[in-house]
Coordinates of C-alpha atoms in Angstrom, one line a residue:
X1 CA 63.2 -156.7 -36.2
X2 CA 65.3 -156.5 -33.6
X3 CA 65.0 -155.1 -30.3
X4 CA 66.9 -151.5 -30.5
X5 CA 68.4 -149.1 -27.9
X6 CA 65.1 -146.9 -28.4
X7 CA 63.0 -149.5 -27.6
X8 CA 64.6 -150.5 -24.8
X9 CA 64.4 -147.1 -23.8
X10 CA 60.8 -146.8 -24.1
X11 CA 60.5 -150.0 -22.4
X12 CA 62.5 -149.6 -19.3
X13 CA 60.6 -146.3 -18.3
X14 CA 57.7 -147.7 -18.7
X15 CA 58.5 -150.3 -16.0
X16 CA 59.5 -146.8 -14.3
X17 CA 55.3 -146.2 -14.1
X18 CA 56.3 -143.5 -17.3
X19 CA 53.2 -143.5 -19.7
X20 CA 53.4 -140.6 -21.6
X21 CA 56.4 -137.9 -22.5
X22 CA 56.5 -134.4 -23.5
X23 CA 58.6 -133.0 -26.3
X24 CA 59.2 -132.2 -30.2
X25 CA 60.6 -134.8 -33.3
X26 CA 64.1 -134.3 -34.7
X27 CA 66.7 -136.3 -36.6
X28 CA 69.2 -136.3 -33.6
X29 CA 66.0 -138.7 -32.1
X30 CA 64.2 -140.2 -34.7
X31 CA 65.7 -143.7 -33.4
X32 CA 63.6 -143.1 -30.4
X33 CA 60.6 -141.9 -31.6
X34 CA 60.2 -144.7 -34.1
X35 CA 60.5 -146.9 -30.5
X36 CA 57.6 -144.6 -29.7
X37 CA 55.6 -145.2 -32.4
X38 CA 56.0 -148.7 -32.2
X39 CA 54.7 -148.6 -28.1
X40 CA 52.1 -146.4 -29.1
X41 CA 49.3 -148.2 -26.9
X42 CA 51.7 -148.5 -23.6
X43 CA 53.2 -144.8 -23.6
X44 CA 51.7 -141.6 -25.4
X45 CA 53.5 -139.0 -26.8
X46 CA 52.1 -135.0 -26.5
X47 CA 53.4 -132.8 -29.5
X48 CA 54.3 -129.3 -28.2
X49 CA 54.6 -126.6 -30.4
X50 CA 58.6 -125.5 -29.0
X51 CA 60.5 -127.3 -27.3
X52 CA 60.3 -124.9 -23.7
X53 CA 57.1 -125.8 -23.9
X54 CA 57.4 -129.5 -23.7
X55 CA 59.8 -129.3 -20.6
X56 CA 57.4 -126.5 -19.3
X57 CA 55.1 -129.5 -19.5
X58 CA 57.3 -131.7 -18.0
X59 CA 57.6 -130.2 -14.8
X60 CA 53.8 -128.9 -14.6
X61 CA 53.2 -132.8 -14.8
X62 CA 55.3 -132.9 -12.1
X63 CA 54.0 -131.1 -10.1
X64 CA 50.2 -131.9 -10.9
X65 CA 50.3 -135.8 -11.2
X66 CA 53.1 -136.2 -8.3
X67 CA 54.6 -138.5 -11.4
X68 CA 58.2 -137.9 -13.4
X69 CA 58.0 -135.8 -15.9
X70 CA 59.9 -136.7 -19.3
X71 CA 60.6 -134.4 -22.0
X72 CA 62.0 -135.2 -25.5
X73 CA 64.3 -133.5 -27.8
X74 CA 67.0 -133.6 -30.7
X75 CA 70.0 -132.8 -31.1
X76 CA 71.8 -129.5 -31.1
X77 CA 68.6 -126.4 -30.7
X78 CA 66.3 -129.0 -29.7
X79 CA 68.1 -129.8 -26.3
X80 CA 69.3 -126.1 -26.0
X81 CA 65.3 -125.3 -26.5
X82 CA 64.8 -127.3 -23.0
X83 CA 67.2 -125.2 -20.4
X84 CA 64.2 -122.8 -19.5
X85 CA 61.6 -125.4 -18.7
X86 CA 64.1 -127.8 -16.8
X87 CA 65.3 -125.1 -15.1
X88 CA 61.7 -124.4 -13.8
X89 CA 61.6 -127.9 -12.7
X90 CA 65.0 -127.5 -11.0
X91 CA 64.4 -124.6 -8.9
X92 CA 61.0 -125.8 -7.7
X93 CA 62.0 -129.5 -6.7
X94 CA 60.6 -130.7 -9.5
X95 CA 61.8 -134.8 -10.5
X96 CA 61.8 -134.6 -14.6
X97 CA 63.7 -136.5 -16.9
X98 CA 65.4 -134.9 -20.4
X99 CA 66.1 -137.5 -22.8
X100 CA 67.8 -135.5 -25.5
X101 CA 69.2 -137.0 -29.1
X102 CA 73.3 -136.3 -30.3
X103 CA 75.0 -137.0 -33.1
X104 CA 76.7 -140.0 -34.0
X105 CA 79.6 -141.3 -32.1
X106 CA 81.7 -141.3 -35.1
X107 CA 81.3 -137.8 -36.0
X108 CA 81.9 -136.0 -32.2
X109 CA 85.1 -134.0 -32.1
X110 CA 84.8 -133.3 -35.8
X111 CA 82.8 -129.9 -35.8
X112 CA 79.7 -131.9 -37.0
X113 CA 76.4 -130.3 -37.9
X114 CA 74.6 -129.8 -34.9
X115 CA 77.0 -131.1 -33.1
X116 CA 77.4 -129.7 -28.9
X117 CA 79.4 -130.4 -26.0
X118 CA 75.7 -131.2 -24.6
X119 CA 76.6 -133.1 -21.3
X120 CA 78.6 -129.8 -20.8
X121 CA 75.5 -128.0 -21.8
X122 CA 73.4 -130.2 -19.0
X123 CA 76.0 -129.5 -16.2
X124 CA 74.2 -127.3 -14.3
X125 CA 70.4 -127.7 -14.8
X126 CA 71.0 -131.6 -14.4
X127 CA 73.9 -131.6 -12.2
X128 CA 73.0 -134.8 -9.7
X129 CA 72.4 -137.0 -12.8
X130 CA 73.6 -136.2 -16.4
X131 CA 75.2 -139.0 -18.7
X132 CA 76.0 -139.7 -22.2
X133 CA 75.5 -143.3 -23.6
X134 CA 78.7 -144.9 -25.5
X135 CA 77.1 -148.2 -26.0
X136 CA 74.0 -150.3 -25.6
X137 CA 74.8 -152.2 -22.6
X138 CA 75.3 -149.0 -20.6
X139 CA 71.5 -147.7 -21.2
X140 CA 70.0 -149.7 -18.8
X141 CA 71.6 -148.2 -15.8
X142 CA 71.7 -144.7 -17.3
X143 CA 67.9 -144.9 -17.4
X144 CA 67.1 -146.3 -13.9
X145 CA 70.3 -144.1 -12.2
X146 CA 68.5 -141.3 -14.1
X147 CA 65.0 -141.9 -12.9
X148 CA 65.9 -142.9 -9.5
X149 CA 68.0 -139.9 -8.9
X150 CA 65.4 -137.4 -10.4
X151 CA 62.4 -139.6 -8.1
X152 CA 64.7 -139.3 -5.2
X153 CA 66.3 -135.7 -5.1
X154 CA 63.0 -133.9 -6.8
X155 CA 65.3 -133.0 -9.0
X156 CA 66.4 -132.7 -13.1
X157 CA 68.5 -135.3 -14.6
X158 CA 69.4 -135.6 -18.6
X159 CA 71.0 -138.9 -20.9
X160 CA 72.3 -138.4 -23.9
X161 CA 71.9 -140.3 -26.9
X162 CA 73.9 -140.4 -30.2
X163 CA 71.5 -140.5 -32.8
X164 CA 73.6 -144.4 -34.4
X165 CA 73.0 -146.1 -30.9
X166 CA 69.5 -145.6 -30.3
X167 CA 68.8 -147.9 -33.5
X168 CA 71.4 -150.3 -32.5
X169 CA 70.4 -153.8 -31.3
X170 CA 70.1 -153.8 -27.6
X171 CA 72.8 -155.7 -25.3
X172 CA 71.9 -156.6 -21.9
X173 CA 75.3 -155.9 -19.8
X174 CA 77.5 -159.1 -20.0
X175 CA 78.2 -160.7 -17.1
X176 CA 82.2 -159.3 -16.6
X177 CA 83.9 -157.3 -15.2
X178 CA 83.5 -153.9 -16.0
X179 CA 79.7 -153.7 -16.4
X180 CA 77.0 -152.8 -13.8
X181 CA 73.8 -155.0 -13.5
X182 CA 70.6 -152.4 -12.4
X183 CA 66.8 -152.9 -11.5
X184 CA 64.2 -150.0 -12.0
X185 CA 62.2 -149.5 -8.8
X186 CA 61.6 -146.6 -5.8
X187 CA 59.7 -145.8 -2.8
X188 CA 60.1 -142.8 -1.1
X189 CA 61.6 -143.7 2.5
X190 CA 59.7 -141.8 5.7
X191 CA 62.0 -138.7 6.6
X192 CA 61.9 -137.9 10.0
X193 CA 63.3 -135.7 12.7
X194 CA 64.8 -136.8 16.1
X195 CA 62.0 -137.1 18.7
X196 CA 64.2 -135.0 21.1
X197 CA 63.8 -132.9 18.1
X198 CA 60.5 -132.9 17.5
X199 CA 59.9 -132.3 21.9
X200 CA 62.5 -129.3 21.6
X201 CA 60.5 -127.5 18.6
X202 CA 57.3 -128.3 20.6
X203 CA 59.1 -126.4 24.1
X204 CA 59.9 -123.5 21.6
X205 CA 56.3 -123.1 19.7
X206 CA 54.3 -123.9 23.0
X207 CA 55.9 -121.1 24.3
X208 CA 55.0 -118.4 22.0
X209 CA 52.4 -116.4 22.6
X210 CA 51.9 -115.1 18.8
X211 CA 52.7 -117.9 16.7
X212 CA 52.8 -117.4 12.9
X213 CA 52.7 -119.9 9.8
X214 CA 55.0 -120.0 6.8
X215 CA 53.6 -122.5 4.1
X216 CA 55.2 -123.4 1.1
X217 CA 55.3 -125.7 -1.7
X218 CA 56.4 -128.4 0.6
X219 CA 53.0 -128.3 2.9
X220 CA 50.8 -129.0 0.1
X221 CA 49.8 -132.2 1.3
X222 CA 49.6 -131.5 4.5
X223 CA 46.7 -129.4 4.7
X224 CA 45.2 -131.3 7.5
X225 CA 47.6 -131.3 9.4
X226 CA 48.7 -127.0 9.2
X227 CA 45.4 -126.6 10.5
X228 CA 45.6 -128.8 13.7
X229 CA 48.9 -127.6 14.4
X230 CA 47.8 -123.9 13.6
X231 CA 44.7 -124.5 15.9
X232 CA 46.3 -126.0 18.4
X233 CA 48.8 -122.7 18.8
X234 CA 46.2 -120.6 17.9
X235 CA 48.3 -119.1 15.5
X236 CA 48.5 -117.2 11.9
X237 CA 49.2 -118.7 8.4
X238 CA 50.9 -116.9 5.1
X239 CA 50.8 -118.6 2.5
X240 CA 54.9 -118.7 -0.4
X241 CA 53.3 -118.3 -3.8
X242 CA 53.9 -122.3 -4.9
X243 CA 52.1 -123.1 -1.4
X244 CA 48.7 -120.8 -2.4
X245 CA 46.7 -124.1 -2.8
X246 CA 48.0 -126.1 1.0
X247 CA 45.0 -124.1 3.0
X248 CA 42.0 -122.6 1.7
X249 CA 41.5 -118.5 2.0
X250 CA 37.9 -119.1 3.5
X251 CA 39.8 -120.2 6.9
X252 CA 39.6 -116.6 8.8
X253 CA 43.1 -116.8 10.2
X254 CA 44.8 -117.5 7.1
X255 CA 46.7 -114.1 6.3
X256 CA 47.2 -115.3 2.0
X257 CA 50.1 -114.7 0.1
X258 CA 53.2 -113.0 1.5
X259 CA 56.2 -111.1 -0.8
X260 CA 55.6 -108.2 -3.0
X261 CA 52.9 -109.7 -4.3
X262 CA 51.8 -110.5 -1.2
X263 CA 49.0 -109.1 1.5
X264 CA 48.8 -106.8 3.9
X265 CA 47.9 -109.1 7.0
X266 CA 50.6 -111.2 6.0
X267 CA 53.3 -108.2 6.3
X268 CA 51.8 -107.3 10.2
X269 CA 51.6 -111.5 10.5
X270 CA 55.1 -111.4 10.0
X271 CA 55.9 -107.9 11.9
X272 CA 54.3 -108.4 14.7
X273 CA 54.6 -112.3 15.8
X274 CA 57.0 -113.2 18.2
X275 CA 57.4 -116.8 17.2
X276 CA 58.0 -118.5 13.2
X277 CA 56.8 -121.9 12.2
X278 CA 57.7 -122.3 8.6
X279 CA 57.1 -125.1 6.8
X280 CA 58.0 -126.5 2.6
X281 CA 58.8 -123.3 1.8
X282 CA 61.9 -121.3 0.4
X283 CA 60.1 -118.3 0.0
X284 CA 63.5 -115.5 -1.4
X285 CA 62.6 -112.4 0.1
X286 CA 63.7 -112.1 3.8
X287 CA 62.4 -108.6 4.7
X288 CA 59.0 -109.9 4.6
X289 CA 60.4 -112.6 7.8
X290 CA 60.6 -111.3 11.3
X291 CA 63.5 -109.1 11.7
X292 CA 66.1 -111.0 12.6
X293 CA 66.2 -111.3 17.2
X294 CA 62.4 -110.7 17.0
X295 CA 60.9 -114.0 16.4
X296 CA 61.9 -117.7 17.8
X297 CA 62.5 -119.9 14.2
X298 CA 61.3 -123.3 13.9
X299 CA 61.5 -124.9 9.8
X300 CA 60.5 -128.0 8.8
X301 CA 62.1 -128.9 5.2
X302 CA 62.6 -132.2 3.7
X303 CA 65.2 -130.9 1.6
X304 CA 68.4 -130.4 4.7
X305 CA 69.7 -127.1 2.3
X306 CA 66.8 -125.1 2.4
X307 CA 67.1 -125.0 6.6
X308 CA 67.6 -121.7 8.3
X309 CA 68.3 -120.1 4.3
X310 CA 66.4 -117.4 5.0
X311 CA 65.5 -116.9 8.6
X312 CA 68.4 -117.6 11.6
X313 CA 66.0 -120.4 12.8
X314 CA 66.6 -121.6 16.7
X315 CA 65.3 -125.0 15.6
X316 CA 65.7 -126.7 12.2
X317 CA 63.7 -130.3 11.5
X318 CA 64.1 -132.6 8.4
X319 CA 61.1 -134.4 7.8
X320 CA 58.2 -134.8 4.8
X321 CA 55.8 -131.9 6.1
X322 CA 52.7 -133.9 7.1
X323 CA 54.5 -136.7 8.8
X324 CA 56.7 -133.8 11.2
X325 CA 53.2 -132.0 11.6
X326 CA 51.7 -135.4 12.4
X327 CA 53.8 -136.7 15.5
X328 CA 54.4 -132.5 16.7
X329 CA 50.9 -132.3 17.8
X330 CA 50.5 -134.4 20.4
X331 CA 53.6 -132.5 22.1
X332 CA 51.6 -129.0 21.6
X333 CA 50.1 -127.1 24.3
X334 CA 46.2 -125.9 23.4
X335 CA 46.8 -122.5 23.3
X336 CA 43.9 -120.9 25.7
X337 CA 44.6 -117.1 24.5
X338 CA 42.7 -116.2 21.9
X339 CA 43.4 -112.4 21.1
X340 CA 46.4 -113.3 18.6
X341 CA 44.2 -115.2 16.5
X342 CA 41.2 -112.9 17.1
X343 CA 43.4 -109.7 16.0
X344 CA 44.6 -112.0 12.6
X345 CA 41.1 -112.7 11.6
X346 CA 40.0 -108.7 12.2
X347 CA 42.9 -108.0 10.1
X348 CA 41.7 -110.5 7.5
X349 CA 38.9 -109.2 6.9
X350 CA 39.1 -106.2 6.9
X351 CA 41.9 -107.0 3.8
X352 CA 39.6 -109.3 2.2
X353 CA 36.9 -105.8 2.1
X354 CA 40.0 -103.9 0.7
X355 CA 40.4 -106.1 -2.1
X356 CA 36.8 -106.3 -2.5
X357 CA 36.6 -102.4 -2.8
X358 CA 39.8 -102.2 -5.2
X359 CA 38.6 -104.4 -7.9
X360 CA 35.7 -102.5 -7.7
X361 CA 37.0 -98.8 -8.6
X362 CA 36.4 -98.0 -12.0
X363 CA 39.7 -98.4 -15.0
X364 CA 40.0 -98.0 -18.4
X365 CA 38.5 -100.0 -19.4
X366 CA 38.7 -103.0 -16.9
X367 CA 40.5 -103.8 -13.4
X368 CA 42.4 -106.3 -13.5
X369 CA 42.4 -107.3 -10.2
X370 CA 38.2 -107.7 -10.8
X371 CA 39.2 -110.0 -12.9
X372 CA 40.3 -112.8 -11.0
X373 CA 38.0 -111.7 -8.2
X374 CA 34.9 -112.3 -10.1
X375 CA 36.5 -115.7 -10.7
X376 CA 37.2 -116.5 -7.6
X377 CA 33.3 -117.3 -6.7
X378 CA 32.7 -119.0 -10.0
X379 CA 35.4 -121.4 -10.0
X380 CA 35.2 -125.1 -9.6
X381 CA 35.9 -126.9 -6.7
X382 CA 37.9 -129.0 -8.3
X383 CA 39.5 -127.0 -10.4
X384 CA 43.6 -126.5 -11.3
X385 CA 44.5 -123.6 -11.8
X386 CA 48.0 -122.0 -13.6
X387 CA 49.2 -118.2 -13.8
X388 CA 52.2 -116.7 -15.7
X389 CA 54.6 -114.2 -14.6
X390 CA 54.1 -110.7 -14.7
X391 CA 51.4 -108.5 -13.3
X392 CA 48.5 -111.2 -13.7
X393 CA 50.6 -112.7 -11.1
X394 CA 49.6 -110.4 -8.7
X395 CA 46.1 -110.8 -9.0
X396 CA 46.3 -114.3 -8.8
X397 CA 48.6 -114.4 -5.8
X398 CA 46.1 -112.0 -4.0
X399 CA 42.6 -112.1 -5.4
X400 CA 41.9 -115.5 -5.6
X401 CA 40.1 -117.4 -3.1
X402 CA 41.1 -120.8 -2.9
X403 CA 39.1 -123.5 -1.8
X404 CA 39.9 -126.8 -0.7
X405 CA 40.4 -129.2 -3.1
X406 CA 41.7 -126.3 -6.0
X407 CA 45.3 -127.3 -7.3
X408 CA 47.3 -124.0 -8.4
X409 CA 50.6 -123.5 -9.6
X410 CA 53.1 -121.8 -11.3
X411 CA 56.4 -121.3 -12.4
X412 CA 58.1 -120.0 -8.6
X413 CA 61.8 -120.1 -8.5
X414 CA 62.5 -119.2 -12.1
X415 CA 59.4 -116.8 -12.4
X416 CA 59.7 -117.4 -16.1
X417 CA 57.0 -116.4 -18.6
X418 CA 55.2 -118.4 -21.0
X419 CA 54.9 -121.4 -18.3
X420 CA 50.9 -120.8 -17.9
X421 CA 49.6 -122.5 -21.3
X422 CA 51.8 -125.5 -21.1
X423 CA 51.3 -125.7 -17.0
X424 CA 47.7 -125.3 -18.2
X425 CA 47.8 -128.6 -20.8
X426 CA 50.4 -130.4 -18.2
X427 CA 47.6 -130.0 -15.9
X428 CA 45.1 -131.2 -18.4
X429 CA 46.7 -134.8 -19.1
X430 CA 47.1 -134.8 -15.4
X431 CA 44.0 -134.7 -14.8
X432 CA 41.8 -134.9 -17.7
X433 CA 38.1 -134.6 -15.9
X434 CA 39.1 -131.7 -14.3
X435 CA 38.6 -128.1 -15.3
X436 CA 41.5 -126.1 -15.6
X437 CA 41.9 -121.9 -15.8
X438 CA 45.2 -120.0 -17.3
X439 CA 45.7 -116.3 -16.1
X440 CA 47.6 -115.4 -18.4
X441 CA 49.5 -111.8 -19.4
X442 CA 49.7 -110.4 -23.1
X443 CA 53.0 -110.4 -22.9
X444 CA 53.7 -114.1 -22.0
X445 CA 51.0 -115.1 -24.2
X446 CA 52.8 -113.5 -27.7
X447 CA 56.0 -114.6 -26.7
X448 CA 54.9 -118.7 -26.7
X449 CA 51.8 -119.3 -25.4
X450 CA 50.0 -118.4 -28.7
X451 CA 51.4 -121.4 -30.2
X452 CA 50.7 -124.0 -27.8
X453 CA 47.1 -123.2 -28.0
X454 CA 47.4 -125.0 -31.4
X455 CA 48.4 -127.6 -28.7
X456 CA 45.4 -127.7 -27.0
X457 CA 43.3 -127.5 -30.2
X458 CA 44.6 -131.0 -31.2
X459 CA 43.8 -132.8 -28.4
X460 CA 41.5 -131.0 -26.2
X461 CA 38.9 -133.6 -27.6
X462 CA 40.8 -136.5 -25.8
X463 CA 40.0 -134.9 -22.6
X464 CA 37.3 -136.4 -20.5
X465 CA 36.2 -132.6 -19.6
X466 CA 36.7 -130.2 -22.2
X467 CA 36.8 -127.2 -19.8
X468 CA 39.6 -125.3 -20.8
X469 CA 40.0 -121.7 -20.0
X470 CA 42.8 -119.0 -20.6
X471 CA 42.0 -115.6 -20.0
X472 CA 44.6 -113.2 -21.4
X473 CA 44.2 -110.2 -19.4
X474 CA 45.1 -107.7 -22.6
X475 CA 46.9 -104.4 -21.7
X476 CA 49.3 -103.6 -24.7
X477 CA 52.1 -103.6 -22.1
X478 CA 55.4 -105.8 -20.0
X479 CA 53.5 -104.2 -17.1
X480 CA 55.2 -106.1 -14.5
X481 CA 58.3 -104.7 -15.5
X482 CA 56.9 -100.8 -16.3
X483 CA 56.4 -100.5 -12.5
X484 CA 59.2 -102.6 -11.2
X485 CA 61.1 -99.5 -13.3
X486 CA 58.7 -97.2 -12.0
X487 CA 59.1 -98.0 -8.4
X488 CA 62.8 -99.7 -8.1
X489 CA 64.3 -97.9 -10.4
X490 CA 62.4 -94.4 -10.3
X491 CA 62.5 -94.1 -14.1
X492 CA 59.6 -93.5 -16.5
X493 CA 58.1 -96.2 -18.2
X494 CA 60.6 -97.1 -21.5
X495 CA 57.9 -97.4 -24.9
X496 CA 60.0 -98.7 -26.9
X497 CA 60.9 -101.9 -24.2
X498 CA 57.3 -102.2 -22.7
X499 CA 54.4 -100.9 -25.5
X500 CA 53.8 -104.5 -27.3
X501 CA 51.1 -105.0 -29.8
X502 CA 47.1 -105.6 -29.6
X503 CA 46.5 -108.9 -30.7
X504 CA 42.8 -109.9 -31.0
X505 CA 43.4 -113.7 -28.9
X506 CA 39.8 -114.7 -29.0
X507 CA 39.7 -114.6 -32.4
X508 CA 43.0 -116.0 -32.6
X509 CA 40.9 -119.1 -30.4
X510 CA 38.2 -118.4 -33.3
X511 CA 41.2 -119.3 -35.9
X512 CA 42.6 -122.4 -35.0
X513 CA 38.6 -124.0 -33.7
X514 CA 38.4 -123.0 -30.5
X515 CA 36.1 -120.5 -28.7
X516 CA 36.6 -117.0 -28.3
X517 CA 35.4 -114.5 -25.6
X518 CA 36.1 -110.9 -25.7
X519 CA 34.9 -108.7 -22.9
X520 CA 35.7 -104.7 -22.8
X521 CA 33.2 -104.1 -20.0
X522 CA 33.8 -104.6 -16.3
X523 CA 30.0 -105.7 -15.8
X524 CA 30.0 -108.5 -19.0
X525 CA 33.0 -110.1 -16.5
X526 CA 30.8 -112.2 -14.1
X527 CA 28.6 -113.6 -17.4
X528 CA 31.7 -114.1 -19.7
X529 CA 33.6 -116.1 -16.9
X530 CA 30.0 -118.7 -16.8
X531 CA 30.0 -118.8 -20.1
X532 CA 33.7 -120.2 -20.3
X533 CA 33.6 -121.8 -17.6
X534 CA 30.4 -123.9 -19.3
X535 CA 31.2 -123.9 -23.1
X536 CA 31.9 -127.4 -24.5
X537 CA 35.7 -126.2 -26.1
X538 CA 38.4 -124.8 -24.9
X539 CA 37.9 -121.0 -24.4
X540 CA 40.4 -117.6 -24.5
X541 CA 38.6 -115.2 -22.4
X542 CA 40.2 -111.8 -23.9
X543 CA 39.8 -109.0 -21.1
X544 CA 40.7 -105.7 -22.2
X545 CA 42.5 -104.4 -18.2
X546 CA 43.9 -100.9 -17.7
X547 CA 47.8 -100.8 -17.4
X548 CA 47.8 -98.3 -14.9
X549 CA 46.0 -99.6 -11.8
X550 CA 49.2 -100.4 -9.5
X551 CA 49.9 -103.5 -8.2
X552 CA 50.4 -102.0 -4.6
X553 CA 52.9 -104.0 -2.4
X554 CA 51.3 -105.0 1.1
X555 CA 54.1 -102.8 2.8
X556 CA 54.7 -99.1 0.6
X557 CA 58.6 -98.0 1.8
X558 CA 60.3 -94.5 1.4
X559 CA 62.4 -95.0 -1.3
X560 CA 59.4 -96.9 -3.6
X561 CA 57.3 -93.4 -3.2
X562 CA 60.4 -91.6 -3.7
X563 CA 61.0 -93.8 -6.9
X564 CA 57.7 -93.4 -7.9
X565 CA 57.2 -89.6 -8.1
X566 CA 60.7 -89.6 -9.6
X567 CA 59.5 -91.3 -12.7
X568 CA 56.8 -90.0 -13.1
X569 CA 57.9 -85.9 -12.9
X570 CA 60.7 -87.3 -15.5
X571 CA 58.6 -88.1 -18.5
X572 CA 56.2 -90.2 -17.7
X573 CA 53.8 -90.6 -20.4
X574 CA 51.2 -92.3 -18.0
X575 CA 51.6 -90.2 -15.3
X576 CA 48.4 -89.2 -15.2
X577 CA 46.8 -92.6 -15.5
X578 CA 49.4 -93.5 -13.1
X579 CA 48.6 -91.0 -10.0
X580 CA 44.5 -91.6 -10.9
X581 CA 44.9 -95.5 -10.5
X582 CA 47.2 -95.4 -7.3
X583 CA 45.3 -92.4 -6.2
X584 CA 41.9 -94.9 -6.2
X585 CA 43.7 -98.0 -5.0
X586 CA 44.8 -96.0 -1.6
X587 CA 41.7 -94.2 -1.2
X588 CA 39.5 -97.5 -1.6
X589 CA 41.7 -99.0 1.0
X590 CA 41.6 -96.4 3.3
X591 CA 37.7 -96.5 3.1
X592 CA 37.1 -100.3 3.9
X593 CA 39.6 -99.6 6.9
X594 CA 36.8 -97.2 8.1

């Protein structure tokens, strides 16, 4: 059989180091799937239940492996389904290649079935490179450019392949005018600031008496360097959500997450600092950063378009976080004044005590904070943790104590529901020997994550370590939005939009051959986590949680209190529970500070 365009595509991706793809089949991409079958000993295909989930898997695979993520789908609806997961990759700066089918070239423009203008569809999400192939000899440079651009720019690219082209004999480009002869291979360069800029940054930081550091995903591979700089400057450090794993929480000067899902010590750190060092973060909420003009600023980011975007920095350094910090460290002076850091450490110690008090406050039936606080001491040191968007992200952000060696992520810039289980699956394919834990709300579980547990059932026996736990917070409420309606809009809970059915998630696990554990009493939580983490197959741990436990922001404004009061006074059917839950949480915090 002649080597087809599909065969060439699979082989060329292999030359680039790609070893697996996530996706779903269809007749618009059959030519490539035939090639995948013929090359199954060299290229692994992971079959998701839905193309959107495949794109989430590709994004998460890029995050957890550091390699290119690849997803594949058929024409028409297969291609459109990829979009949400691809936006997740783009907004979190992950290298992902989407390969999509298209109808036959001779039919294009004829209003044919499943014929969409895919180049236009992908033009925004894959704006750096999206091209439709029209001839076999063109495919070589399309693959090479798509992969190289995705890796170099840490972004999404897309290749569109008409189905008739996929099965044509592959032709190398002729050595003639009008052809392109490309080759594979890419190694990231050293991105490094100028020496005089490093000295200027050091001068600013050395002059600071109250230095605050904010780390994001760009600092995930610079843990040692951040610690060294923070110790030299006697600084405190807060973490943006995507940078949660950048610093372990057992360091007493690490204030935890920042923002609406953040901590009070992080709020205080930013409010009181005189100097801000931001490292690899696109944290979007400027109101949680120092007031403009109150602090001098230095920012390090490998992407120039992220510099001085959230706070008007005095100096911007374009460079890799670890490389830049290593060069900066010798220029920094040892700060002899320990008072600022001592204040931070006292604040952090009191906050962890507050969180412990809040997690152990009675609820009906289980306080969702306690679900995560019981996980923290039991979390294996080499675990990978994923989380969905929604109220569970509050408890992940605040209550999960990160230890060194743990990887963790979620849908950050896009903040999409439905990412936790596909993220967890991708984590297992990136690190099959590591335990994986996903935290998911019942809304996301019903939206699409239940179906992806079937994917888990299909593949888990191939994983070196079977530990795979999905913890479902079952409160029968789209809880994060319910609280946003109350606090941000002053509206009572809208039952028609917010209440969701009660589903026996643990029984679904048993139905598909996995393990199900159900907890509806707080005293069983610790034992349930231990049972789940030592099980010999994947587990759905379903916990009945109280929707009226408020995800309190680190700083409550007058407007927020006014809106909440308005919501409760205008017909919120859960007003009694909300008042009681809020009072218990606030009271617990006051007691711990005393």
